[in-house]
């Protein structure tokens, strides 16, 4: 256990559905991240939050909507997704976003399938 | 030029040998570098972090950093079949975002 918990672990949704992914960290970290990992592709950074403020949106389509109510919780709201959005979605947290001791620790991921 | 580059492999080494994994990065201002291991179907797991030029050793793992050459490497001594995984190099770019390379697949043959 890394101290970062993601739910659900698996999700199948239709293209017209709305669903949310949840991430919670128990490490006292200030920064949280969403990454997407598609088959045979590198990890893609989607969003970065530092002290609840979004500091990075890596040109992510608006059908993905992040929410960070506090430093311990991060959500990814999904709506009208496409089959190509099927991937492993990983949440991570770190003490900060730069400098020493800012290693990112990952949750177990949500395997998303869009049908 | 990609921000963080790695050879995709696969890299195949016999059990007991040294596995050498390499990574280059584009941002000269980067100060924080990490190696992660990812087993198939699992999330990345932190192995090593390095912030200063030179070598850093932790058990069978040694990370090497050369900021002038924008190069970071990972050596795995006495490789075991359980080391077979994808190894991801990660760099904090722009002072605030952790970017990953595509990863190198390592196979350790028993």
JSON list of C-alpha atoms in Angstrom, two decimals:
[
{"chain": "A", "resi": 1, "resn": "UNK", "atom": "CA", "xyz": [0.00, 0.00, 0.00]},
{"chain": "A", "resi": 2, "resn": "UNK", "atom": "CA", "xyz": [1.35, 3.40, -1.03]},
{"chain": "A", "resi": 3, "resn": "UNK", "atom": "CA", "xyz": [-1.12, 5.50, 0.96]},
{"chain": "A", "resi": 4, "resn": "UNK", "atom": "CA", "xyz": [-2.95, 6.51, -2.21]},
{"chain": "A", "resi": 5, "resn": "UNK", "atom": "CA", "xyz": [-6.31, 4.83, -2.77]},
{"chain": "A", "resi": 6, "resn": "UNK", "atom": "CA", "xyz": [-8.30, 4.92, -5.98]},
{"chain": "A", "resi": 7, "resn": "UNK", "atom": "CA", "xyz": [-11.87, 3.81, -6.54]},
{"chain": "A", "resi": 8, "resn": "UNK", "atom": "CA", "xyz": [-13.27, 2.08, -8.44]},
{"chain": "A", "resi": 9, "resn": "UNK", "atom": "CA", "xyz": [-10.54, -0.31, -9.58]},
{"chain": "A", "resi": 10, "resn": "UNK", "atom": "CA", "xyz": [-12.47, -1.20, -12.72]},
{"chain": "A", "resi": 11, "resn": "UNK", "atom": "CA", "xyz": [-15.14, 0.75, -14.59]},
{"chain": "A", "resi": 12, "resn": "UNK", "atom": "CA", "xyz": [-17.10, 0.02, -17.74]},
{"chain": "A", "resi": 13, "resn": "UNK", "atom": "CA", "xyz": [-19.19, 2.86, -19.05]},
{"chain": "A", "resi": 14, "resn": "UNK", "atom": "CA", "xyz": [-21.17, 3.74, -22.13]},
{"chain": "A", "resi": 15, "resn": "UNK", "atom": "CA", "xyz": [-20.37, 6.79, -24.22]},
{"chain": "A", "resi": 16, "resn": "UNK", "atom": "CA", "xyz": [-23.42, 8.65, -22.88]},
{"chain": "A", "resi": 17, "resn": "UNK", "atom": "CA", "xyz": [-22.79, 7.88, -19.21]},
{"chain": "A", "resi": 18, "resn": "UNK", "atom": "CA", "xyz": [-21.42, 10.16, -16.52]},
{"chain": "A", "resi": 19, "resn": "UNK", "atom": "CA", "xyz": [-19.11, 8.68, -13.93]},
{"chain": "A", "resi": 20, "resn": "UNK", "atom": "CA", "xyz": [-16.46, 9.84, -11.50]},
{"chain": "A", "resi": 21, "resn": "UNK", "atom": "CA", "xyz": [-13.11, 8.45, -10.41]},
{"chain": "A", "resi": 22, "resn": "UNK", "atom": "CA", "xyz": [-12.01, 9.07, -6.84]},
{"chain": "A", "resi": 23, "resn": "UNK", "atom": "CA", "xyz": [-8.57, 9.34, -5.32]},
{"chain": "A", "resi": 24, "resn": "UNK", "atom": "CA", "xyz": [-7.65, 9.79, -1.67]},
{"chain": "A", "resi": 25, "resn": "UNK", "atom": "CA", "xyz": [-4.19, 10.11, -0.16]},
{"chain": "A", "resi": 26, "resn": "UNK", "atom": "CA", "xyz": [-3.24, 9.57, 3.49]},
{"chain": "A", "resi": 27, "resn": "UNK", "atom": "CA", "xyz": [0.33, 10.82, 3.22]},
{"chain": "A", "resi": 28, "resn": "UNK", "atom": "CA", "xyz": [-0.14, 14.47, 4.11]},
{"chain": "A", "resi": 29, "resn": "UNK", "atom": "CA", "xyz": [0.97, 15.49, 0.63]},
{"chain": "A", "resi": 30, "resn": "UNK", "atom": "CA", "xyz": [0.12, 18.81, -0.97]},
{"chain": "A", "resi": 31, "resn": "UNK", "atom": "CA", "xyz": [0.21, 17.92, -4.66]},
{"chain": "A", "resi": 32, "resn": "UNK", "atom": "CA", "xyz": [-2.01, 15.48, -6.54]},
{"chain": "A", "resi": 33, "resn": "UNK", "atom": "CA", "xyz": [-1.95, 14.32, -10.14]},
{"chain": "A", "resi": 34, "resn": "UNK", "atom": "CA", "xyz": [-4.00, 12.47, -12.74]},
{"chain": "A", "resi": 35, "resn": "UNK", "atom": "CA", "xyz": [-2.14, 10.42, -15.33]},
{"chain": "A", "resi": 36, "resn": "UNK", "atom": "CA", "xyz": [-3.48, 8.37, -18.24]},
{"chain": "A", "resi": 37, "resn": "UNK", "atom": "CA", "xyz": [-1.74, 5.21, -19.39]},
{"chain": "A", "resi": 38, "resn": "UNK", "atom": "CA", "xyz": [-2.94, 3.68, -22.66]},
{"chain": "A", "resi": 39, "resn": "UNK", "atom": "CA", "xyz": [-1.72, 0.38, -24.03]},
{"chain": "A", "resi": 40, "resn": "UNK", "atom": "CA", "xyz": [1.84, 0.63, -25.35]},
{"chain": "A", "resi": 41, "resn": "UNK", "atom": "CA", "xyz": [1.99, 4.37, -24.64]},
{"chain": "A", "resi": 42, "resn": "UNK", "atom": "CA", "xyz": [3.88, 6.29, -21.98]},
{"chain": "A", "resi": 43, "resn": "UNK", "atom": "CA", "xyz": [2.24, 7.79, -18.93]},
{"chain": "A", "resi": 44, "resn": "UNK", "atom": "CA", "xyz": [0.54, 11.03, -19.95]},
{"chain": "A", "resi": 45, "resn": "UNK", "atom": "CA", "xyz": [0.21, 13.78, -17.39]},
{"chain": "A", "resi": 46, "resn": "UNK", "atom": "CA", "xyz": [-3.35, 15.14, -17.40]},
{"chain": "A", "resi": 47, "resn": "UNK", "atom": "CA", "xyz": [-3.77, 17.46, -14.42]},
{"chain": "A", "resi": 48, "resn": "UNK", "atom": "CA", "xyz": [-1.70, 18.75, -11.52]},
{"chain": "A", "resi": 49, "resn": "UNK", "atom": "CA", "xyz": [-3.08, 20.25, -8.32]},
{"chain": "A", "resi": 50, "resn": "UNK", "atom": "CA", "xyz": [-0.90, 21.93, -5.72]},
{"chain": "A", "resi": 51, "resn": "UNK", "atom": "CA", "xyz": [-2.55, 23.04, -2.48]},
{"chain": "A", "resi": 52, "resn": "UNK", "atom": "CA", "xyz": [-5.95, 22.48, -4.15]},
{"chain": "A", "resi": 53, "resn": "UNK", "atom": "CA", "xyz": [-5.13, 24.81, -7.03]},
{"chain": "A", "resi": 54, "resn": "UNK", "atom": "CA", "xyz": [-4.83, 23.48, -10.56]},
{"chain": "A", "resi": 55, "resn": "UNK", "atom": "CA", "xyz": [-1.36, 24.22, -11.87]},
{"chain": "A", "resi": 56, "resn": "UNK", "atom": "CA", "xyz": [-1.38, 22.12, -15.02]},
{"chain": "A", "resi": 57, "resn": "UNK", "atom": "CA", "xyz": [-3.96, 21.11, -17.60]},
{"chain": "A", "resi": 58, "resn": "UNK", "atom": "CA", "xyz": [-2.09, 19.25, -20.29]},
{"chain": "A", "resi": 59, "resn": "UNK", "atom": "CA", "xyz": [-4.52, 20.05, -23.13]},
{"chain": "A", "resi": 60, "resn": "UNK", "atom": "CA", "xyz": [-7.01, 17.51, -21.83]},
{"chain": "A", "resi": 61, "resn": "UNK", "atom": "CA", "xyz": [-10.43, 17.40, -23.57]},
{"chain": "A", "resi": 62, "resn": "UNK", "atom": "CA", "xyz": [-13.27, 18.97, -21.62]},
{"chain": "A", "resi": 63, "resn": "UNK", "atom": "CA", "xyz": [-15.04, 15.60, -21.30]},
{"chain": "A", "resi": 64, "resn": "UNK", "atom": "CA", "xyz": [-12.55, 15.06, -18.45]},
{"chain": "A", "resi": 65, "resn": "UNK", "atom": "CA", "xyz": [-13.23, 17.41, -15.55]},
{"chain": "A", "resi": 66, "resn": "UNK", "atom": "CA", "xyz": [-11.05, 17.33, -12.44]},
{"chain": "A", "resi": 67, "resn": "UNK", "atom": "CA", "xyz": [-12.06, 18.44, -8.98]},
{"chain": "A", "resi": 68, "resn": "UNK", "atom": "CA", "xyz": [-9.84, 18.88, -5.92]},
{"chain": "A", "resi": 69, "resn": "UNK", "atom": "CA", "xyz": [-11.89, 19.87, -2.85]},
{"chain": "A", "resi": 70, "resn": "UNK", "atom": "CA", "xyz": [-8.90, 19.57, -0.50]},
{"chain": "A", "resi": 71, "resn": "UNK", "atom": "CA", "xyz": [-5.30, 18.37, -0.52]},
{"chain": "A", "resi": 72, "resn": "UNK", "atom": "CA", "xyz": [-6.33, 14.79, 0.31]},
{"chain": "A", "resi": 73, "resn": "UNK", "atom": "CA", "xyz": [-8.99, 14.18, -2.31]},
{"chain": "A", "resi": 74, "resn": "UNK", "atom": "CA", "xyz": [-9.02, 14.32, -6.08]},
{"chain": "A", "resi": 75, "resn": "UNK", "atom": "CA", "xyz": [-11.80, 13.43, -8.48]},
{"chain": "A", "resi": 76, "resn": "UNK", "atom": "CA", "xyz": [-11.99, 12.98, -12.22]},
{"chain": "A", "resi": 77, "resn": "UNK", "atom": "CA", "xyz": [-15.47, 13.47, -13.62]},
{"chain": "A", "resi": 78, "resn": "UNK", "atom": "CA", "xyz": [-16.14, 11.73, -16.90]},
{"chain": "A", "resi": 79, "resn": "UNK", "atom": "CA", "xyz": [-18.88, 12.42, -19.44]},
{"chain": "A", "resi": 80, "resn": "UNK", "atom": "CA", "xyz": [-19.52, 11.57, -23.09]},
{"chain": "A", "resi": 81, "resn": "UNK", "atom": "CA", "xyz": [-16.28, 9.63, -23.38]},
{"chain": "A", "resi": 82, "resn": "UNK", "atom": "CA", "xyz": [-15.02, 7.94, -26.51]},
{"chain": "A", "resi": 83, "resn": "UNK", "atom": "CA", "xyz": [-13.77, 4.36, -26.88]},
{"chain": "A", "resi": 84, "resn": "UNK", "atom": "CA", "xyz": [-10.20, 5.70, -27.32]},
{"chain": "A", "resi": 85, "resn": "UNK", "atom": "CA", "xyz": [-10.43, 7.05, -23.76]},
{"chain": "A", "resi": 86, "resn": "UNK", "atom": "CA", "xyz": [-10.25, 3.47, -22.50]},
{"chain": "A", "resi": 87, "resn": "UNK", "atom": "CA", "xyz": [-7.06, 3.28, -20.45]},
{"chain": "A", "resi": 88, "resn": "UNK", "atom": "CA", "xyz": [-5.59, 2.93, -16.97]},
{"chain": "A", "resi": 89, "resn": "UNK", "atom": "CA", "xyz": [-6.11, 6.16, -15.04]},
{"chain": "A", "resi": 90, "resn": "UNK", "atom": "CA", "xyz": [-3.59, 6.70, -12.30]},
{"chain": "A", "resi": 91, "resn": "UNK", "atom": "CA", "xyz": [-3.70, 9.11, -9.42]},
{"chain": "A", "resi": 92, "resn": "UNK", "atom": "CA", "xyz": [-0.51, 10.15, -7.67]},
{"chain": "A", "resi": 93, "resn": "UNK", "atom": "CA", "xyz": [0.48, 12.48, -4.86]},
{"chain": "A", "resi": 94, "resn": "UNK", "atom": "CA", "xyz": [3.70, 14.11, -3.73]},
{"chain": "A", "resi": 95, "resn": "UNK", "atom": "CA", "xyz": [4.86, 16.34, -0.91]},
{"chain": "A", "resi": 96, "resn": "UNK", "atom": "CA", "xyz": [5.37, 19.21, -3.34]},
{"chain": "A", "resi": 97, "resn": "UNK", "atom": "CA", "xyz": [5.90, 19.74, -7.02]},
{"chain": "A", "resi": 98, "resn": "UNK", "atom": "CA", "xyz": [9.62, 20.51, -7.16]},
{"chain": "A", "resi": 99, "resn": "UNK", "atom": "CA", "xyz": [12.86, 19.87, -5.33]},
{"chain": "A", "resi": 100, "resn": "UNK", "atom": "CA", "xyz": [14.02, 17.10, -3.04]},
{"chain": "A", "resi": 101, "resn": "UNK", "atom": "CA", "xyz": [11.57, 14.75, -1.45]},
{"chain": "A", "resi": 102, "resn": "UNK", "atom": "CA", "xyz": [8.92, 15.29, -4.09]},
{"chain": "A", "resi": 103, "resn": "UNK", "atom": "CA", "xyz": [8.64, 11.74, -5.33]},
{"chain": "A", "resi": 104, "resn": "UNK", "atom": "CA", "xyz": [5.20, 10.87, -6.65]},
{"chain": "A", "resi": 105, "resn": "UNK", "atom": "CA", "xyz": [3.41, 7.89, -5.12]},
{"chain": "A", "resi": 106, "resn": "UNK", "atom": "CA", "xyz": [0.74, 6.17, -7.17]},
{"chain": "A", "resi": 107, "resn": "UNK", "atom": "CA", "xyz": [-2.57, 4.60, -6.42]},
{"chain": "A", "resi": 108, "resn": "UNK", "atom": "CA", "xyz": [-3.50, 1.23, -7.90]},
{"chain": "A", "resi": 109, "resn": "UNK", "atom": "CA", "xyz": [-5.31, 2.84, -10.82]},
{"chain": "A", "resi": 110, "resn": "UNK", "atom": "CA", "xyz": [-8.75, 2.60, -12.36]},
{"chain": "A", "resi": 111, "resn": "UNK", "atom": "CA", "xyz": [-9.02, 0.44, -15.46]},
{"chain": "A", "resi": 112, "resn": "UNK", "atom": "CA", "xyz": [-11.61, 2.26, -17.58]},
{"chain": "A", "resi": 113, "resn": "UNK", "atom": "CA", "xyz": [-13.36, 0.70, -20.55]},
{"chain": "A", "resi": 114, "resn": "UNK", "atom": "CA", "xyz": [-15.65, 2.83, -22.71]},
{"chain": "A", "resi": 115, "resn": "UNK", "atom": "CA", "xyz": [-18.13, 0.85, -24.77]},
{"chain": "B", "resi": 1, "resn": "UNK", "atom": "CA", "xyz": [12.62, 16.18, -29.05]},
{"chain": "B", "resi": 2, "resn": "UNK", "atom": "CA", "xyz": [10.74, 14.30, -26.37]},
{"chain": "B", "resi": 3, "resn": "UNK", "atom": "CA", "xyz": [11.03, 15.69, -22.89]},
{"chain": "B", "resi": 4, "resn": "UNK", "atom": "CA", "xyz": [12.18, 12.38, -21.37]},
{"chain": "B", "resi": 5, "resn": "UNK", "atom": "CA", "xyz": [13.58, 9.66, -23.63]},
{"chain": "B", "resi": 6, "resn": "UNK", "atom": "CA", "xyz": [14.31, 6.01, -22.97]},
{"chain": "B", "resi": 7, "resn": "UNK", "atom": "CA", "xyz": [15.04, 3.03, -25.18]},
{"chain": "B", "resi": 8, "resn": "UNK", "atom": "CA", "xyz": [11.87, 0.95, -25.25]},
{"chain": "B", "resi": 9, "resn": "UNK", "atom": "CA", "xyz": [13.82, -2.32, -25.27]},
{"chain": "B", "resi": 10, "resn": "UNK", "atom": "CA", "xyz": [13.25, -5.06, -24.57]},
{"chain": "B", "resi": 11, "resn": "UNK", "atom": "CA", "xyz": [16.53, -5.41, -22.72]},
{"chain": "B", "resi": 12, "resn": "UNK", "atom": "CA", "xyz": [17.32, -9.03, -21.99]},
{"chain": "B", "resi": 13, "resn": "UNK", "atom": "CA", "xyz": [19.99, -10.04, -19.46]},
{"chain": "B", "resi": 14, "resn": "UNK", "atom": "CA", "xyz": [20.84, -13.38, -17.84]},
{"chain": "B", "resi": 15, "resn": "UNK", "atom": "CA", "xyz": [20.20, -13.94, -14.16]},
{"chain": "B", "resi": 16, "resn": "UNK", "atom": "CA", "xyz": [23.04, -12.56, -12.06]},
{"chain": "B", "resi": 17, "resn": "UNK", "atom": "CA", "xyz": [24.18, -10.04, -14.66]},
{"chain": "B", "resi": 18, "resn": "UNK", "atom": "CA", "xyz": [24.11, -6.24, -14.45]},
{"chain": "B", "resi": 19, "resn": "UNK", "atom": "CA", "xyz": [21.22, -4.53, -16.21]},
{"chain": "B", "resi": 20, "resn": "UNK", "atom": "CA", "xyz": [21.89, -0.98, -17.39]},
{"chain": "B", "resi": 21, "resn": "UNK", "atom": "CA", "xyz": [18.98, 1.34, -18.17]},
{"chain": "B", "resi": 22, "resn": "UNK", "atom": "CA", "xyz": [19.41, 4.81, -19.63]},
{"chain": "B", "resi": 23, "resn": "UNK", "atom": "CA", "xyz": [17.42, 8.01, -19.86]},
{"chain": "B", "resi": 24, "resn": "UNK", "atom": "CA", "xyz": [17.96, 11.49, -21.31]},
{"chain": "B", "resi": 25, "resn": "UNK", "atom": "CA", "xyz": [15.93, 14.61, -20.65]},
{"chain": "B", "resi": 26, "resn": "UNK", "atom": "CA", "xyz": [15.48, 17.94, -22.39]},
{"chain": "B", "resi": 27, "resn": "UNK", "atom": "CA", "xyz": [15.15, 20.52, -19.60]},
{"chain": "B", "resi": 28, "resn": "UNK", "atom": "CA", "xyz": [18.57, 21.70, -18.40]},
{"chain": "B", "resi": 29, "resn": "UNK", "atom": "CA", "xyz": [16.94, 23.23, -15.35]},
{"chain": "B", "resi": 30, "resn": "UNK", "atom": "CA", "xyz": [15.59, 19.92, -14.03]},
{"chain": "B", "resi": 31, "resn": "UNK", "atom": "CA", "xyz": [16.72, 19.10, -10.50]},
{"chain": "B", "resi": 32, "resn": "UNK", "atom": "CA", "xyz": [14.77, 15.97, -9.55]},
{"chain": "B", "resi": 33, "resn": "UNK", "atom": "CA", "xyz": [15.03, 12.56, -11.16]},
{"chain": "B", "resi": 34, "resn": "UNK", "atom": "CA", "xyz": [13.33, 9.27, -10.37]},
{"chain": "B", "resi": 35, "resn": "UNK", "atom": "CA", "xyz": [13.24, 5.65, -11.42]},
{"chain": "B", "resi": 36, "resn": "UNK", "atom": "CA", "xyz": [10.04, 3.65, -11.15]},
{"chain": "B", "resi": 37, "resn": "UNK", "atom": "CA", "xyz": [9.34, -0.02, -11.75]},
{"chain": "B", "resi": 38, "resn": "UNK", "atom": "CA", "xyz": [6.03, -1.12, -13.23]},
{"chain": "B", "resi": 39, "resn": "UNK", "atom": "CA", "xyz": [4.90, -4.71, -13.41]},
{"chain": "B", "resi": 40, "resn": "UNK", "atom": "CA", "xyz": [2.30, -5.59, -16.03]},
{"chain": "B", "resi": 41, "resn": "UNK", "atom": "CA", "xyz": [-1.15, -4.50, -14.95]},
{"chain": "B", "resi": 42, "resn": "UNK", "atom": "CA", "xyz": [0.17, -2.70, -11.88]},
{"chain": "B", "resi": 43, "resn": "UNK", "atom": "CA", "xyz": [0.88, 0.93, -11.04]},
{"chain": "B", "resi": 44, "resn": "UNK", "atom": "CA", "xyz": [4.41, 2.40, -11.02]},
{"chain": "B", "resi": 45, "resn": "UNK", "atom": "CA", "xyz": [6.44, 1.84, -7.86]},
{"chain": "B", "resi": 46, "resn": "UNK", "atom": "CA", "xyz": [9.25, 4.22, -6.86]},
{"chain": "B", "resi": 47, "resn": "UNK", "atom": "CA", "xyz": [12.70, 2.61, -6.77]},
{"chain": "B", "resi": 48, "resn": "UNK", "atom": "CA", "xyz": [15.19, 5.47, -6.59]},
{"chain": "B", "resi": 49, "resn": "UNK", "atom": "CA", "xyz": [15.37, 9.23, -6.52]},
{"chain": "B", "resi": 50, "resn": "UNK", "atom": "CA", "xyz": [18.49, 11.26, -7.30]},
{"chain": "B", "resi": 51, "resn": "UNK", "atom": "CA", "xyz": [19.09, 14.98, -7.17]},
{"chain": "B", "resi": 52, "resn": "UNK", "atom": "CA", "xyz": [22.89, 15.49, -7.35]},
{"chain": "B", "resi": 53, "resn": "UNK", "atom": "CA", "xyz": [25.48, 14.57, -9.93]},
{"chain": "B", "resi": 54, "resn": "UNK", "atom": "CA", "xyz": [27.17, 11.25, -9.31]},
{"chain": "B", "resi": 55, "resn": "UNK", "atom": "CA", "xyz": [26.06, 7.86, -8.06]},
{"chain": "B", "resi": 56, "resn": "UNK", "atom": "CA", "xyz": [23.49, 6.88, -5.48]},
{"chain": "B", "resi": 57, "resn": "UNK", "atom": "CA", "xyz": [23.32, 3.29, -4.30]},
{"chain": "B", "resi": 58, "resn": "UNK", "atom": "CA", "xyz": [20.47, 1.44, -2.62]},
{"chain": "B", "resi": 59, "resn": "UNK", "atom": "CA", "xyz": [20.92, -2.29, -2.30]},
{"chain": "B", "resi": 60, "resn": "UNK", "atom": "CA", "xyz": [21.27, -3.81, -5.77]},
{"chain": "B", "resi": 61, "resn": "UNK", "atom": "CA", "xyz": [20.26, -0.54, -7.44]},
{"chain": "B", "resi": 62, "resn": "UNK", "atom": "CA", "xyz": [22.54, 2.34, -8.39]},
{"chain": "B", "resi": 63, "resn": "UNK", "atom": "CA", "xyz": [21.27, 5.55, -9.96]},
{"chain": "B", "resi": 64, "resn": "UNK", "atom": "CA", "xyz": [23.72, 7.75, -11.85]},
{"chain": "B", "resi": 65, "resn": "UNK", "atom": "CA", "xyz": [23.14, 11.39, -12.78]},
{"chain": "B", "resi": 66, "resn": "UNK", "atom": "CA", "xyz": [25.09, 13.63, -15.13]},
{"chain": "B", "resi": 67, "resn": "UNK", "atom": "CA", "xyz": [23.35, 17.00, -15.42]},
{"chain": "B", "resi": 68, "resn": "UNK", "atom": "CA", "xyz": [25.88, 18.38, -17.91]},
{"chain": "B", "resi": 69, "resn": "UNK", "atom": "CA", "xyz": [25.00, 15.57, -20.33]},
{"chain": "B", "resi": 70, "resn": "UNK", "atom": "CA", "xyz": [21.32, 15.57, -19.27]},
{"chain": "B", "resi": 71, "resn": "UNK", "atom": "CA", "xyz": [21.59, 11.86, -18.62]},
{"chain": "B", "resi": 72, "resn": "UNK", "atom": "CA", "xyz": [20.40, 9.59, -15.84]},
{"chain": "B", "resi": 73, "resn": "UNK", "atom": "CA", "xyz": [20.84, 5.84, -15.61]},
{"chain": "B", "resi": 74, "resn": "UNK", "atom": "CA", "xyz": [19.89, 2.90, -13.41]},
{"chain": "B", "resi": 75, "resn": "UNK", "atom": "CA", "xyz": [22.11, -0.12, -12.81]},
{"chain": "B", "resi": 76, "resn": "UNK", "atom": "CA", "xyz": [20.66, -3.31, -11.37]},
{"chain": "B", "resi": 77, "resn": "UNK", "atom": "CA", "xyz": [23.32, -5.67, -10.03]},
{"chain": "B", "resi": 78, "resn": "UNK", "atom": "CA", "xyz": [22.78, -9.42, -9.63]},
{"chain": "B", "resi": 79, "resn": "UNK", "atom": "CA", "xyz": [19.62, -9.24, -11.74]},
{"chain": "B", "resi": 80, "resn": "UNK", "atom": "CA", "xyz": [16.84, -11.61, -10.73]},
{"chain": "B", "resi": 81, "resn": "UNK", "atom": "CA", "xyz": [13.86, -12.90, -12.74]},
{"chain": "B", "resi": 82, "resn": "UNK", "atom": "CA", "xyz": [11.65, -10.89, -10.35]},
{"chain": "B", "resi": 83, "resn": "UNK", "atom": "CA", "xyz": [13.31, -7.74, -11.70]},
{"chain": "B", "resi": 84, "resn": "UNK", "atom": "CA", "xyz": [11.58, -8.35, -15.05]},
{"chain": "B", "resi": 85, "resn": "UNK", "atom": "CA", "xyz": [9.35, -5.32, -15.49]},
{"chain": "B", "resi": 86, "resn": "UNK", "atom": "CA", "xyz": [9.14, -1.98, -17.27]},
{"chain": "B", "resi": 87, "resn": "UNK", "atom": "CA", "xyz": [11.40, 0.69, -15.79]},
{"chain": "B", "resi": 88, "resn": "UNK", "atom": "CA", "xyz": [10.24, 4.26, -16.05]},
{"chain": "B", "resi": 89, "resn": "UNK", "atom": "CA", "xyz": [12.47, 7.30, -15.85]},
{"chain": "B", "resi": 90, "resn": "UNK", "atom": "CA", "xyz": [10.76, 10.42, -14.48]},
{"chain": "B", "resi": 91, "resn": "UNK", "atom": "CA", "xyz": [11.92, 14.02, -14.36]},
{"chain": "B", "resi": 92, "resn": "UNK", "atom": "CA", "xyz": [10.37, 17.07, -12.76]},
{"chain": "B", "resi": 93, "resn": "UNK", "atom": "CA", "xyz": [10.17, 19.63, -15.57]},
{"chain": "B", "resi": 94, "resn": "UNK", "atom": "CA", "xyz": [9.44, 23.32, -15.30]},
{"chain": "B", "resi": 95, "resn": "UNK", "atom": "CA", "xyz": [9.76, 23.03, -11.54]},
{"chain": "B", "resi": 96, "resn": "UNK", "atom": "CA", "xyz": [6.38, 21.49, -10.98]},
{"chain": "B", "resi": 97, "resn": "UNK", "atom": "CA", "xyz": [5.34, 18.60, -13.25]},
{"chain": "B", "resi": 98, "resn": "UNK", "atom": "CA", "xyz": [6.64, 15.05, -13.21]},
{"chain": "B", "resi": 99, "resn": "UNK", "atom": "CA", "xyz": [7.04, 13.73, -16.75]},
{"chain": "B", "resi": 100, "resn": "UNK", "atom": "CA", "xyz": [7.71, 10.08, -17.53]},
{"chain": "B", "resi": 101, "resn": "UNK", "atom": "CA", "xyz": [9.64, 8.42, -20.29]},
{"chain": "B", "resi": 102, "resn": "UNK", "atom": "CA", "xyz": [8.02, 5.65, -22.29]},
{"chain": "B", "resi": 103, "resn": "UNK", "atom": "CA", "xyz": [9.83, 3.02, -20.22]},
{"chain": "B", "resi": 104, "resn": "UNK", "atom": "CA", "xyz": [12.32, 0.23, -20.93]},
{"chain": "B", "resi": 105, "resn": "UNK", "atom": "CA", "xyz": [11.13, -3.36, -20.73]},
{"chain": "B", "resi": 106, "resn": "UNK", "atom": "CA", "xyz": [13.62, -5.58, -18.92]},
{"chain": "B", "resi": 107, "resn": "UNK", "atom": "CA", "xyz": [13.66, -9.37, -19.11]},
{"chain": "B", "resi": 108, "resn": "UNK", "atom": "CA", "xyz": [15.90, -11.32, -16.78]},
{"chain": "B", "resi": 109, "resn": "UNK", "atom": "CA", "xyz": [16.39, -14.88, -18.00]},
{"chain": "B", "resi": 110, "resn": "UNK", "atom": "CA", "xyz": [16.72, -17.63, -15.40]}
]
